[in-house]
JSON list of C-alpha atoms in Angstrom, two decimals:
[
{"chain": "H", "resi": 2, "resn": "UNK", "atom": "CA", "xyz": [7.37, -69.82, -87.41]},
{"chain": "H", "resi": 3, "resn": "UNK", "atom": "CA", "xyz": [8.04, -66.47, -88.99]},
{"chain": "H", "resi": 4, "resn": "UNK", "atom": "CA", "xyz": [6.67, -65.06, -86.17]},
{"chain": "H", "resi": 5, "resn": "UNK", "atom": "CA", "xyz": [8.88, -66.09, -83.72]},
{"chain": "H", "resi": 6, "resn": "UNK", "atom": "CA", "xyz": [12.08, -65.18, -85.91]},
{"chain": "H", "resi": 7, "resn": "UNK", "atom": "CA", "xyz": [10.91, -61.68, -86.27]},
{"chain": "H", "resi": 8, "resn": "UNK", "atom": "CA", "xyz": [10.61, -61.35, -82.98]},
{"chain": "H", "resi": 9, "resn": "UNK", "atom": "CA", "xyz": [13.07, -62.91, -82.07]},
{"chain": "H", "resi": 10, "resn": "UNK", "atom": "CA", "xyz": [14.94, -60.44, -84.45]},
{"chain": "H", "resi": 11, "resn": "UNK", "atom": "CA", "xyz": [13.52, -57.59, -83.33]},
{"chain": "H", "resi": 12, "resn": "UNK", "atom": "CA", "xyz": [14.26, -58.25, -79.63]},
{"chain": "H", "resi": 13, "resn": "UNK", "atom": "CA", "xyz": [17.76, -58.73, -80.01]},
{"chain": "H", "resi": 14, "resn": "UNK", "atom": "CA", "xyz": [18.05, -55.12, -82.19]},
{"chain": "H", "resi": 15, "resn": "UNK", "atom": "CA", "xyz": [16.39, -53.62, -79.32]},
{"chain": "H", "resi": 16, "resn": "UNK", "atom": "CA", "xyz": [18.62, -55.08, -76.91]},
{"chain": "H", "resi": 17, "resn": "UNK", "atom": "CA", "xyz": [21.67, -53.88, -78.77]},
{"chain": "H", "resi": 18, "resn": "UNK", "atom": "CA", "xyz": [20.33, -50.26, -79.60]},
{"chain": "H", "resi": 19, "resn": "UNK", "atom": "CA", "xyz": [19.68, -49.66, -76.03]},
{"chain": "H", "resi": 20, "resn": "UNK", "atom": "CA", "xyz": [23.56, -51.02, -75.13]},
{"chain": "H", "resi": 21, "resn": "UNK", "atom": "CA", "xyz": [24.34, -48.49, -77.28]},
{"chain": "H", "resi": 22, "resn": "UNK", "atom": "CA", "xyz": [23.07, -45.43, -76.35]},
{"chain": "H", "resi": 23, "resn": "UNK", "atom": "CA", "xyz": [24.96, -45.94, -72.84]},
{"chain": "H", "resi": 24, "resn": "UNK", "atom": "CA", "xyz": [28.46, -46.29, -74.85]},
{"chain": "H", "resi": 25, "resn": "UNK", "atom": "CA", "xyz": [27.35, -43.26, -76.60]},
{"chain": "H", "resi": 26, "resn": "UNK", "atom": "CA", "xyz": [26.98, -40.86, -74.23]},
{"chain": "H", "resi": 27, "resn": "UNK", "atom": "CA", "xyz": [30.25, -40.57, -73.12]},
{"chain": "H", "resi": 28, "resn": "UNK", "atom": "CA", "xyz": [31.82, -38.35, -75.90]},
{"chain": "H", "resi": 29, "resn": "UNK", "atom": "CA", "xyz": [34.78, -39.12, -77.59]},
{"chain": "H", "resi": 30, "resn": "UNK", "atom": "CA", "xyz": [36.81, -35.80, -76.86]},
{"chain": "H", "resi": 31, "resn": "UNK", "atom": "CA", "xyz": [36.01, -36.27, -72.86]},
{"chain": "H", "resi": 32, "resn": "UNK", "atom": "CA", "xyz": [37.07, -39.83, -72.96]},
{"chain": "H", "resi": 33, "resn": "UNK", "atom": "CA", "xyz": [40.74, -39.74, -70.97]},
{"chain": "H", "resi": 34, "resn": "UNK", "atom": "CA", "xyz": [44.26, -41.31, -73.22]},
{"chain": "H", "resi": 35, "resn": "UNK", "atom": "CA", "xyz": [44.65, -42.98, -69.58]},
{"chain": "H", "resi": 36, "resn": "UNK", "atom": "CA", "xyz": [43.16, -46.35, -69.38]},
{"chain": "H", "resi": 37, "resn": "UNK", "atom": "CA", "xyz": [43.03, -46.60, -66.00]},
{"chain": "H", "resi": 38, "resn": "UNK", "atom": "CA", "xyz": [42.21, -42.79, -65.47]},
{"chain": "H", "resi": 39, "resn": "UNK", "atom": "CA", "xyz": [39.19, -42.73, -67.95]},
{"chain": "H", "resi": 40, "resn": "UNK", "atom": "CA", "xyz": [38.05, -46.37, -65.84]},
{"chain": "H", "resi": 41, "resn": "UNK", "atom": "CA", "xyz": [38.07, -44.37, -62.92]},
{"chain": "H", "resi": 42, "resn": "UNK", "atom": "CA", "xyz": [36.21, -41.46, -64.09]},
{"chain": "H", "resi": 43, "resn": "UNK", "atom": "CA", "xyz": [33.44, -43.62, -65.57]},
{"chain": "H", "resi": 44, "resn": "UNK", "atom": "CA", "xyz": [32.88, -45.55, -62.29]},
{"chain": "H", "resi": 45, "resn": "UNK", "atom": "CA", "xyz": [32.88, -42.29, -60.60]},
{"chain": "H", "resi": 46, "resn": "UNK", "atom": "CA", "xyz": [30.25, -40.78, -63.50]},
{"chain": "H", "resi": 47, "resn": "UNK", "atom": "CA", "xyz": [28.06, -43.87, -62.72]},
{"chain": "H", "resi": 48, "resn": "UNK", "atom": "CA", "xyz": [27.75, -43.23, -59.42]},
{"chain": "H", "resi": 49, "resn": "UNK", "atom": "CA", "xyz": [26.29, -39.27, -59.53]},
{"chain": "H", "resi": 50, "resn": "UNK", "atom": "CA", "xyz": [23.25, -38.46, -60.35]},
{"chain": "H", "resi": 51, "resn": "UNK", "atom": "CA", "xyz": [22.28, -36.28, -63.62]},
{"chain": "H", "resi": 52, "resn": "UNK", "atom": "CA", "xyz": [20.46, -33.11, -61.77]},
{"chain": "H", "resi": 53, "resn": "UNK", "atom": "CA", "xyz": [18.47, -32.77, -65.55]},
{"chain": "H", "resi": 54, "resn": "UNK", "atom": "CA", "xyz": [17.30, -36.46, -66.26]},
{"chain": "H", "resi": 55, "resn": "UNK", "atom": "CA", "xyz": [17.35, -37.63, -61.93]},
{"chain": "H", "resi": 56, "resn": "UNK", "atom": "CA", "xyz": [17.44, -41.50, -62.12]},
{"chain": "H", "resi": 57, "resn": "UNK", "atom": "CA", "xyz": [19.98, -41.65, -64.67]},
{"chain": "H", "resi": 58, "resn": "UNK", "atom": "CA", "xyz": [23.89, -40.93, -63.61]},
{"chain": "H", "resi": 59, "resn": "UNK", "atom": "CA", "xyz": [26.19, -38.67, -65.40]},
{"chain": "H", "resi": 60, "resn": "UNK", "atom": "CA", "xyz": [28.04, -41.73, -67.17]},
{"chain": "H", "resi": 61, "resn": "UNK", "atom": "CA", "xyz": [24.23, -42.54, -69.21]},
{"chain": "H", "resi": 62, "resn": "UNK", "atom": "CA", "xyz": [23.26, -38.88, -69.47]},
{"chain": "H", "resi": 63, "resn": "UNK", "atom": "CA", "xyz": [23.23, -36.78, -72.61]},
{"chain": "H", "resi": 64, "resn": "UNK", "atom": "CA", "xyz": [22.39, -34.12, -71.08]},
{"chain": "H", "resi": 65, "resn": "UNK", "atom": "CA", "xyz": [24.24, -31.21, -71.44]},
{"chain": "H", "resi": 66, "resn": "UNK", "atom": "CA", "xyz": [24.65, -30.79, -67.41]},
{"chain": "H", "resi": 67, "resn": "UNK", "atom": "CA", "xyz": [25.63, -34.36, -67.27]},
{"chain": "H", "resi": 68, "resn": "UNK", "atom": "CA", "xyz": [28.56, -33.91, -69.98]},
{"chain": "H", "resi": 69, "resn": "UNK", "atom": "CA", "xyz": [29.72, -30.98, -68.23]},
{"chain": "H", "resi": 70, "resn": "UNK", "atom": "CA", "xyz": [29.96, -32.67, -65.01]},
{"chain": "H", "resi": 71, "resn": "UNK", "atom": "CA", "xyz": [31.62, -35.85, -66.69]},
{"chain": "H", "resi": 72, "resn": "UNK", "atom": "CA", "xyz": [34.65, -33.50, -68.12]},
{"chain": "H", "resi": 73, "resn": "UNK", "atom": "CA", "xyz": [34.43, -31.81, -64.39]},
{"chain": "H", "resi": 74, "resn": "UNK", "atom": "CA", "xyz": [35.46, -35.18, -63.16]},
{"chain": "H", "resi": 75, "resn": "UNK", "atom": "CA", "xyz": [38.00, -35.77, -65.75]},
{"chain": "H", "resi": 76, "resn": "UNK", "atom": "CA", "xyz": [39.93, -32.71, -64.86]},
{"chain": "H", "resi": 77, "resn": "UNK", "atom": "CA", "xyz": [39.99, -33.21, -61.16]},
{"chain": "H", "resi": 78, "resn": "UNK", "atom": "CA", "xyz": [40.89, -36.73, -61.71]},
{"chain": "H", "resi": 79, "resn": "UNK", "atom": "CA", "xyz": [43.60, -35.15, -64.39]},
{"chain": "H", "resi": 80, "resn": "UNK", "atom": "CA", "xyz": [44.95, -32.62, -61.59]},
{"chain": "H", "resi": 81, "resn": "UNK", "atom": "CA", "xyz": [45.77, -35.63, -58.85]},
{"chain": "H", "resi": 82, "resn": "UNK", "atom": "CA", "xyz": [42.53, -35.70, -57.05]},
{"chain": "H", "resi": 83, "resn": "UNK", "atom": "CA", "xyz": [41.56, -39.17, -55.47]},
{"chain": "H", "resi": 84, "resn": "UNK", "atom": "CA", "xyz": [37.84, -40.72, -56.14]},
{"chain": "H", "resi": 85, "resn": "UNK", "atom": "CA", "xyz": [36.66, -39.78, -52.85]},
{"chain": "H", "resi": 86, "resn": "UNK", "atom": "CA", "xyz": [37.65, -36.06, -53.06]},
{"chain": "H", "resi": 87, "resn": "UNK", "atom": "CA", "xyz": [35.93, -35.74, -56.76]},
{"chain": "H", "resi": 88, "resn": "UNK", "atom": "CA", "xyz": [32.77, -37.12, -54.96]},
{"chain": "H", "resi": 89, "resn": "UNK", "atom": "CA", "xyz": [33.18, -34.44, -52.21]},
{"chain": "H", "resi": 90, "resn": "UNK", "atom": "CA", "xyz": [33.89, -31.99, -54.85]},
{"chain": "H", "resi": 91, "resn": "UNK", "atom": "CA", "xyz": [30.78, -32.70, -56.74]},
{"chain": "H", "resi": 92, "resn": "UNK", "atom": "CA", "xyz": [28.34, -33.44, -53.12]},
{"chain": "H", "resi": 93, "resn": "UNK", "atom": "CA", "xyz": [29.86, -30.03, -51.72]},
{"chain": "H", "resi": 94, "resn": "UNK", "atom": "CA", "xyz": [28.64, -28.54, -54.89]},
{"chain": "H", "resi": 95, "resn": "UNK", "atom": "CA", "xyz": [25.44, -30.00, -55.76]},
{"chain": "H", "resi": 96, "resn": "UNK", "atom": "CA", "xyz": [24.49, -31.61, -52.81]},
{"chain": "H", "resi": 97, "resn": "UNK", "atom": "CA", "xyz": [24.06, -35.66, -51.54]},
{"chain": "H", "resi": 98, "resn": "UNK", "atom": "CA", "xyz": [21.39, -35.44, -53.92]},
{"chain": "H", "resi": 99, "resn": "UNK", "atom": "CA", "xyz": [23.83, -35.76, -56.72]},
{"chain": "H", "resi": 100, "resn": "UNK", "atom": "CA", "xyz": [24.51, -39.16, -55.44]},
{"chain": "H", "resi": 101, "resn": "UNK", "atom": "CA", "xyz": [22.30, -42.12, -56.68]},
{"chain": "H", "resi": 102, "resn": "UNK", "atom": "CA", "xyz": [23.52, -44.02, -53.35]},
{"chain": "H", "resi": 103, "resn": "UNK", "atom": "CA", "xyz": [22.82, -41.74, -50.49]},
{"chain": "H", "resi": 104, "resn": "UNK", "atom": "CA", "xyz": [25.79, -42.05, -47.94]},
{"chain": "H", "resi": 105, "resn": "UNK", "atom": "CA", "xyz": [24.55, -43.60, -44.16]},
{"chain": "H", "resi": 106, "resn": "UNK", "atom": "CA", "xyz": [24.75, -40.57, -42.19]},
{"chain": "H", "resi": 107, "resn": "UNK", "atom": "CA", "xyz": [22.44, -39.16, -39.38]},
{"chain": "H", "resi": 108, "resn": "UNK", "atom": "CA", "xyz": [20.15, -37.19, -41.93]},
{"chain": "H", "resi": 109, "resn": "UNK", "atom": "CA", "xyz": [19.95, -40.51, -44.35]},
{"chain": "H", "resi": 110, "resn": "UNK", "atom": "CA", "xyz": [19.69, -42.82, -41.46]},
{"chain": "H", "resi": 111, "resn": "UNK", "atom": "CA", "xyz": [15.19, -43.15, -41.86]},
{"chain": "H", "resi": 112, "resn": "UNK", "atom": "CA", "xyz": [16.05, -43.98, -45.41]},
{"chain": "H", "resi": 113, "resn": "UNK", "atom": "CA", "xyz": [18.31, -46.91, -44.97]},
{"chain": "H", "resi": 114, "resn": "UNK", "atom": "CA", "xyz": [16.54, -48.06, -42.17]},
{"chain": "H", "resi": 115, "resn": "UNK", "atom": "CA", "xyz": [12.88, -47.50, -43.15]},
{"chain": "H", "resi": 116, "resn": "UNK", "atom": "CA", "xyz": [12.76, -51.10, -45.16]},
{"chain": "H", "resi": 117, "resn": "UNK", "atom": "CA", "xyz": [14.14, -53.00, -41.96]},
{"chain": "H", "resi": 118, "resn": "UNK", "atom": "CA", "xyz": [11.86, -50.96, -39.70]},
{"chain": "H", "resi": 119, "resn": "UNK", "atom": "CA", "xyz": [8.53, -52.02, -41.86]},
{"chain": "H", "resi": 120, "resn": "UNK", "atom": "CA", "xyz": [10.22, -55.99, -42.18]},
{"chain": "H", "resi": 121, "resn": "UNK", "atom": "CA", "xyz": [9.86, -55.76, -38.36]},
{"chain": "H", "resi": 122, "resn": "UNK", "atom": "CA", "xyz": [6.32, -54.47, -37.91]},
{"chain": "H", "resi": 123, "resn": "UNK", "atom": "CA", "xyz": [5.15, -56.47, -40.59]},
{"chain": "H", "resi": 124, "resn": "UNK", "atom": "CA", "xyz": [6.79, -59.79, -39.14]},
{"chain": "H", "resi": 125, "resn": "UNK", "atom": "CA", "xyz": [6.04, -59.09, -36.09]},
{"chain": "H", "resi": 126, "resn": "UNK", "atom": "CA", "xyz": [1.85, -58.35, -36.84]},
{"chain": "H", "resi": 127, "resn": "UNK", "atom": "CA", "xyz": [2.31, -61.66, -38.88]},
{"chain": "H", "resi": 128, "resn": "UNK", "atom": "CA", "xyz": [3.16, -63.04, -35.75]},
{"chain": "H", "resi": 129, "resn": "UNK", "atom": "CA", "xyz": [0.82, -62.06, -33.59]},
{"chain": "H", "resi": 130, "resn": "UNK", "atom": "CA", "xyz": [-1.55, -62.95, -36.48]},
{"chain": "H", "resi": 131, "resn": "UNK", "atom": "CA", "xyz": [-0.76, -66.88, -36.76]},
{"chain": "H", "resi": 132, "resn": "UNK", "atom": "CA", "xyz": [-0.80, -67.24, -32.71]},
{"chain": "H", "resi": 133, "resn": "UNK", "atom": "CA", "xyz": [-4.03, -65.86, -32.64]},
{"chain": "H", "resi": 134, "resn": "UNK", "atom": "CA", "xyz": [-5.25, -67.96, -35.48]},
{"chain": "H", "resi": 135, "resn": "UNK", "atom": "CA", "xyz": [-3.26, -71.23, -33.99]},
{"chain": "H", "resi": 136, "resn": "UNK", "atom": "CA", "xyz": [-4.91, -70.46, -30.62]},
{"chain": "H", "resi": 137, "resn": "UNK", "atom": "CA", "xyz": [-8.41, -70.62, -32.30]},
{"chain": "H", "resi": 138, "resn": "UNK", "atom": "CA", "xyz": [-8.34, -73.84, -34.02]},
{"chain": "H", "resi": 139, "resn": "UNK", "atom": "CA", "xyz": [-6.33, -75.99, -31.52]},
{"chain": "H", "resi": 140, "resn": "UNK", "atom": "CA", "xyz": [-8.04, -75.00, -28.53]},
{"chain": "H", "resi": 141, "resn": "UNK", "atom": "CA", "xyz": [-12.19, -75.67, -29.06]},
{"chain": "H", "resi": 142, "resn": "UNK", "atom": "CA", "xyz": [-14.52, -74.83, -26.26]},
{"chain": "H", "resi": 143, "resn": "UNK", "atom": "CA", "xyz": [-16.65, -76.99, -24.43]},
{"chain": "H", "resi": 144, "resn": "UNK", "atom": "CA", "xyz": [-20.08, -76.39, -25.72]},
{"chain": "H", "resi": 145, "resn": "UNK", "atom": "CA", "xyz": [-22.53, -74.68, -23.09]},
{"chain": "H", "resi": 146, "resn": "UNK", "atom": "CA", "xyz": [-25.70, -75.81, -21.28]},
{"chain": "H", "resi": 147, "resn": "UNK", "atom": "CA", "xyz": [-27.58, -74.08, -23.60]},
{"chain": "H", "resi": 148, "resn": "UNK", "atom": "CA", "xyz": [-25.78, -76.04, -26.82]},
{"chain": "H", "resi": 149, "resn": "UNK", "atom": "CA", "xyz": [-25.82, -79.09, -24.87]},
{"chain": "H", "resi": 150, "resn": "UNK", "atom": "CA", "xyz": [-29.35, -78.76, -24.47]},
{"chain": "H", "resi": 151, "resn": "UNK", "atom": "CA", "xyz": [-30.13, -78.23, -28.17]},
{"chain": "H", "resi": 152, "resn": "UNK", "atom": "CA", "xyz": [-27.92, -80.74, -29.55]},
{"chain": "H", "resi": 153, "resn": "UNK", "atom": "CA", "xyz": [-30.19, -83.31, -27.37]},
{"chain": "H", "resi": 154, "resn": "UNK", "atom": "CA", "xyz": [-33.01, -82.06, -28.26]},
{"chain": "H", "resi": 155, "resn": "UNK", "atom": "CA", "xyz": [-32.06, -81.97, -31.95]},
{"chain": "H", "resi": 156, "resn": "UNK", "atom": "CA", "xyz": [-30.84, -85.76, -32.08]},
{"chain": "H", "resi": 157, "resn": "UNK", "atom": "CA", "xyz": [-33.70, -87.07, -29.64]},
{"chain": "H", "resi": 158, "resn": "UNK", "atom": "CA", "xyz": [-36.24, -85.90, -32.43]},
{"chain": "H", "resi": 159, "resn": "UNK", "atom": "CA", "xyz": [-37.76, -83.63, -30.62]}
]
């Protein structure tokens, strides 16, 4: 019984330390007097990529990289720029890499249509599979002369 509670215990710490190390990486002197400016700027931060730590985005980052682009995003958000031209800015800078959801364009196309390219082949050689397999057991074959001929001999004795 003891057990369980510190486990239990030690789960929920753990879920609650690693909640917090997201809130802290977004500094207190980058963080916007704006409400709804600083809410912008962290769903724009959570959507590019930190170039140091790669599957993390700028918003979870400590990175020093990451910071500086999270005040780059606060200043062009500051100076008037919408959320699609702070993107740009960023992309025409660091490339769509910086992005942790590729755009659909003609040089991303493979990626986002890889998965639905393999669900075909594979459904499709599934297919193919259970016909050939259905074919086999519903359709038996007359047995031959030559069965024929041992079966009789086998249940005459013989």
């Amino acid at each position: 019984m003891k057990k369980n509670n510190l486990f239990r215990a030690l789960l929920i710490s753990a879920t609650f330390a690693l909640q917090a190390t997201a809130a802290l990486a977004v500094n207190p002197d980058e963080v916007l007097s704006d409400p709804k400016l600083e809410k912008r700027a962290r769903e724009i931060s959570a959507e590019l990529r930190c170039m140091v730590c790669q599957n993390e985005s700028i918003d979870d980052s400590n990175a020093d990289l990451a910071r500086d682009l999270r005040i780059l995003v606060r200043e062009r958000l500051t100076k008037g720029d919408t959320d699609g031209q702070v993107i740009d800015f960023v992309v025409d800078r660091y490339g769509e890499f910086v992005l942790l959801k590729p755009r659909f364009n003609a040089q991303t196309a493979l990626l986002w249509g890889f998965p639905v390219i393999i669900l075909l082949i594979g459904g499709g050689a599934l297919l193919v599979a259970f016909r050939r397999a259905a074919r086999c057991w519903h359709s038996p074959t007359a047995p031959s002369e030559s069965e024929k001929a041992e079966l009789s001999r086998l249940l005459d004795g013989k």
